[in-house]
Amino acid sequence: MTLTTTSGSRAALVAAAVAITAGAVVLAPAAADAATTLGASAAQSGRYFGTAVSAGKLSDSTYVNILNREFDMVTAENEMKMDATEPNPGQFSYGNADRIVNHAVARGMRVRGHALAWHQQQPGWMQSMEGSALRQAMLNHVTQVATHYRGKIYAWDVVNEAFADGSSGARRDSNLQRTGNDWIEAAFRAARAADPGAKLCYNDYNTDDWSHAKTQAVYRMVQDFKARGVPIDCVGLQSHFNAASPVPGNYQTTLQNFADLGVDVQITELDIEGSGSAQADAFGRVTRACLAVTRCTGITVWGIRDTDSWRASGTPLLFDGSGNKKAAYTSVLDALNGGGTTPPDESDGCTVAASVNAWNTGFVATVRVTAGSAAINAWTVTFALPTGTTVTGTWNAERSGDSGTVQWKNTTYNGNVAAGQSVEFGFQGTGSSAGLSPTCVSS
Ligand code: XIL
């Protein structure tokens, strides 16, 4: 007899607020203690909440009031880019960037540096360079700028947007890439030498969906850097979303998989085009995904008011043009304070199927565990065995119990299952094998 069943499940994360009573004194429930700004709410879990800042807007009082009230991390929207900081070869210009850094440091905010090397927003003189002269100019730029800000930068986007879109999984063609495939690691080593205290990040967009070739390609680069000791500490996901590029169902899986390489993960340029509850829900989902991943250390939105955005027509930010809080703001704040739930990643987790060969007094079950569209690192399969059935042997898994509810976990060599791939284990039992219906959970 052969019986095959399939099911998948993944525990939902539930945050509970607990009211404490002590004698006649009723303390306020946790919700009443919730922090009331983005920065303070994120800080409750040791994270930061940042925004992109434009030096030219530091004289706008509405803008500055929101900045100072809500945020505890800033990124210069354009002022630290290569064209701004080195307008002529070897001549550095830090005025606007310093204005932003000084504003932040004076108020106890931290700074993300953005960006040391990028194919865009290069000064004109660099755009026309190639080969070893460009490599040398790029390394000098990294060294000079990282040295100027040594000790003041929490994390640097050392290299920005170096991978191609689409299905190739290749590096993006650019003058920097043409200097040799090792240009990225060379930039990271120069940045580490110049500012050993800054976290060094690789930052990109369209790296949010775990199944996309670009995401996989960046993942493999980071894995390779970690394996070879290239200094990298974090991966930035820009996370620019809209209807054509929505928050993917496996976003949390992507964050977790990068984190599992031993790097921090940061959401570095978040904006989500849209309005009302759909936009608010998407912002909440992104926030909860970060909170669910221990090494997701913070979120930065790419501007303050919709009118400040680089894509203002999509109203993608948390404050309207007048500086009022939008529904999206409330959704993020609530999520930071532990509210809201997100369904598990759609394509995440594992499924399990058992085929059973039975005889009069016993059976052998062959059990197949299959990862969804995301890789898994560990799995647990649970069977509720019929009364009177006893497990007498197991292979390729670790078993707890021998009757009733019995669990099999992966053993040391078969916990990692690539997306869509399967592993098998088996067990032998005495008694009935009727109605077996296993479930699978993974991480
Ligand atoms: C954008 C700025 O917001 C604009 O003001 C500028 O004109 C172009 O660059 N990815 C990045 C950011 O890493 O630096 C970009 O910022 C947005 C996309």
PDB file of N, CA, C and O and ligand atoms in Angstrom, residues 77-78 81 114 118 120-121 160-161 203 205 238 240 269 302 310, ligand 1:
ATOM      1  N   GLU A  77      21.140  62.313   0.947  1.00  0.00           N
ATOM      2  CA  GLU A  77      20.461  61.796  -0.249  1.00  0.00           C
ATOM      3  C   GLU A  77      21.380  61.844  -1.474  1.00  0.00           C
ATOM      4  O   GLU A  77      21.323  60.949  -2.313  1.00  0.00           O
ATOM      5  N   ASN A  78      22.176  62.880  -1.598  1.00  0.00           N
ATOM      6  CA  ASN A  78      23.102  63.011  -2.735  1.00  0.00           C
ATOM      7  C   ASN A  78      24.492  63.509  -2.345  1.00  0.00           C
ATOM      8  O   ASN A  78      25.430  63.385  -3.128  1.00  0.00           O
ATOM      9  N   LYS A  81      27.847  61.387  -2.503  1.00  0.00           N
ATOM     10  CA  LYS A  81      28.134  60.619  -3.715  1.00  0.00           C
ATOM     11  C   LYS A  81      29.423  61.136  -4.373  1.00  0.00           C
ATOM     12  O   LYS A  81      29.919  62.231  -4.054  1.00  0.00           O
ATOM     13  N   HIS A 114      26.694  57.165   2.124  1.00  0.00           N
ATOM     14  CA  HIS A 114      26.141  56.680   0.848  1.00  0.00           C
ATOM     15  C   HIS A 114      26.638  57.571  -0.267  1.00  0.00           C
ATOM     16  O   HIS A 114      26.304  58.742  -0.262  1.00  0.00           O
ATOM     17  N   TRP A 118      30.132  53.805  -7.203  1.00  0.00           N
ATOM     18  CA  TRP A 118      28.859  53.590  -7.896  1.00  0.00           C
ATOM     19  C   TRP A 118      29.060  53.944  -9.355  1.00  0.00           C
ATOM     20  O   TRP A 118      29.836  54.853  -9.667  1.00  0.00           O
ATOM     21  N   GLN A 120      26.765  55.303 -11.104  1.00  0.00           N
ATOM     22  CA  GLN A 120      26.010  56.535 -11.357  1.00  0.00           C
ATOM     23  C   GLN A 120      26.555  57.683 -10.507  1.00  0.00           C
ATOM     24  O   GLN A 120      27.233  57.479  -9.515  1.00  0.00           O
ATOM     25  N   GLN A 121      26.145  58.880 -10.883  1.00  0.00           N
ATOM     26  CA  GLN A 121      26.539  60.094 -10.164  1.00  0.00           C
ATOM     27  C   GLN A 121      28.051  60.140  -9.912  1.00  0.00           C
ATOM     28  O   GLN A 121      28.511  60.519  -8.838  1.00  0.00           O
ATOM     29  N   ASN A 160      27.538  50.436  -4.546  1.00  0.00           N
ATOM     30  CA  ASN A 160      26.103  50.553  -4.793  1.00  0.00           C
ATOM     31  C   ASN A 160      25.772  49.995  -6.178  1.00  0.00           C
ATOM     32  O   ASN A 160      26.463  50.308  -7.161  1.00  0.00           O
ATOM     33  N   GLU A 161      24.771  49.142  -6.249  1.00  0.00           N
ATOM     34  CA  GLU A 161      24.135  48.757  -7.523  1.00  0.00           C
ATOM     35  C   GLU A 161      25.087  48.155  -8.553  1.00  0.00           C
ATOM     36  O   GLU A 161      25.064  48.537  -9.721  1.00  0.00           O
ATOM     37  N   ASN A 203      25.109  47.544  -1.258  1.00  0.00           N
ATOM     38  CA  ASN A 203      23.738  48.071  -1.326  1.00  0.00           C
ATOM     39  C   ASN A 203      23.194  47.917  -2.744  1.00  0.00           C
ATOM     40  O   ASN A 203      23.889  48.211  -3.716  1.00  0.00           O
ATOM     41  N   TYR A 205      19.226  47.455  -5.356  1.00  0.00           N
ATOM     42  CA  TYR A 205      17.763  47.389  -5.491  1.00  0.00           C
ATOM     43  C   TYR A 205      17.406  46.134  -6.281  1.00  0.00           C
ATOM     44  O   TYR A 205      18.286  45.499  -6.882  1.00  0.00           O
ATOM     45  N   GLN A 238      17.745  48.317  -0.875  1.00  0.00           N
ATOM     46  CA  GLN A 238      17.153  49.641  -1.057  1.00  0.00           C
ATOM     47  C   GLN A 238      15.649  49.589  -0.831  1.00  0.00           C
ATOM     48  O   GLN A 238      15.077  50.455  -0.187  1.00  0.00           O
ATOM     49  N   HIS A 240      12.870  49.883  -2.971  1.00  0.00           N
ATOM     50  CA  HIS A 240      11.980  50.844  -3.641  1.00  0.00           C
ATOM     51  C   HIS A 240      10.839  50.041  -4.272  1.00  0.00           C
ATOM     52  O   HIS A 240      11.073  49.281  -5.214  1.00  0.00           O
ATOM     53  N   GLU A 269      16.651  52.314   1.689  1.00  0.00           N
ATOM     54  CA  GLU A 269      16.062  53.417   0.909  1.00  0.00           C
ATOM     55  C   GLU A 269      14.568  53.197   0.734  1.00  0.00           C
ATOM     56  O   GLU A 269      14.002  53.454  -0.342  1.00  0.00           O
ATOM     57  N   TRP A 302      13.403  56.738   2.220  1.00  0.00           N
ATOM     58  CA  TRP A 302      14.167  57.591   1.305  1.00  0.00           C
ATOM     59  C   TRP A 302      13.505  58.969   1.185  1.00  0.00           C
ATOM     60  O   TRP A 302      13.041  59.371   0.118  1.00  0.00           O
ATOM     61  N   TRP A 310      12.276  61.481  -4.379  1.00  0.00           N
ATOM     62  CA  TRP A 310      12.811  61.454  -5.747  1.00  0.00           C
ATOM     63  C   TRP A 310      11.761  60.955  -6.723  1.00  0.00           C
ATOM     64  O   TRP A 310      11.930  61.066  -7.928  1.00  0.00           O
TER      65      TRP A 310
HETATM   66  C1  XIL B   1      18.480  59.366  -5.894  1.00  0.00           C
HETATM   67  C2  XIL B   1      18.172  60.689  -5.205  1.00  0.00           C
HETATM   68  O1  XIL B   1      17.074  60.494  -4.351  1.00  0.00           O
HETATM   69  C3  XIL B   1      17.859  61.739  -6.228  1.00  0.00           C
HETATM   70  O2  XIL B   1      17.725  62.999  -5.620  1.00  0.00           O
HETATM   71  C4  XIL B   1      18.947  61.792  -7.288  1.00  0.00           C
HETATM   72  O3  XIL B   1      18.554  62.678  -8.314  1.00  0.00           O
HETATM   73  C5  XIL B   1      19.208  60.431  -7.880  1.00  0.00           C
HETATM   74  O4  XIL B   1      19.509  59.528  -6.841  1.00  0.00           O
HETATM   75  N1  XIL B   1      19.276  54.363  -5.485  1.00  0.00           N
HETATM   76  C6  XIL B   1      20.218  54.998  -4.724  1.00  0.00           C
HETATM   77  C7  XIL B   1      20.038  56.431  -4.390  1.00  0.00           C
HETATM   78  O5  XIL B   1      21.135  54.356  -4.225  1.00  0.00           O
HETATM   79  O6  XIL B   1      21.257  57.103  -4.281  1.00  0.00           O
HETATM   80  C8  XIL B   1      19.160  57.137  -5.389  1.00  0.00           C
HETATM   81  O7  XIL B   1      18.928  58.469  -4.919  1.00  0.00           O
HETATM   82  C9  XIL B   1      17.876  56.372  -5.585  1.00  0.00           C
HETATM   83  C10 XIL B   1      18.139  54.990  -6.117  1.00  0.00           C
END
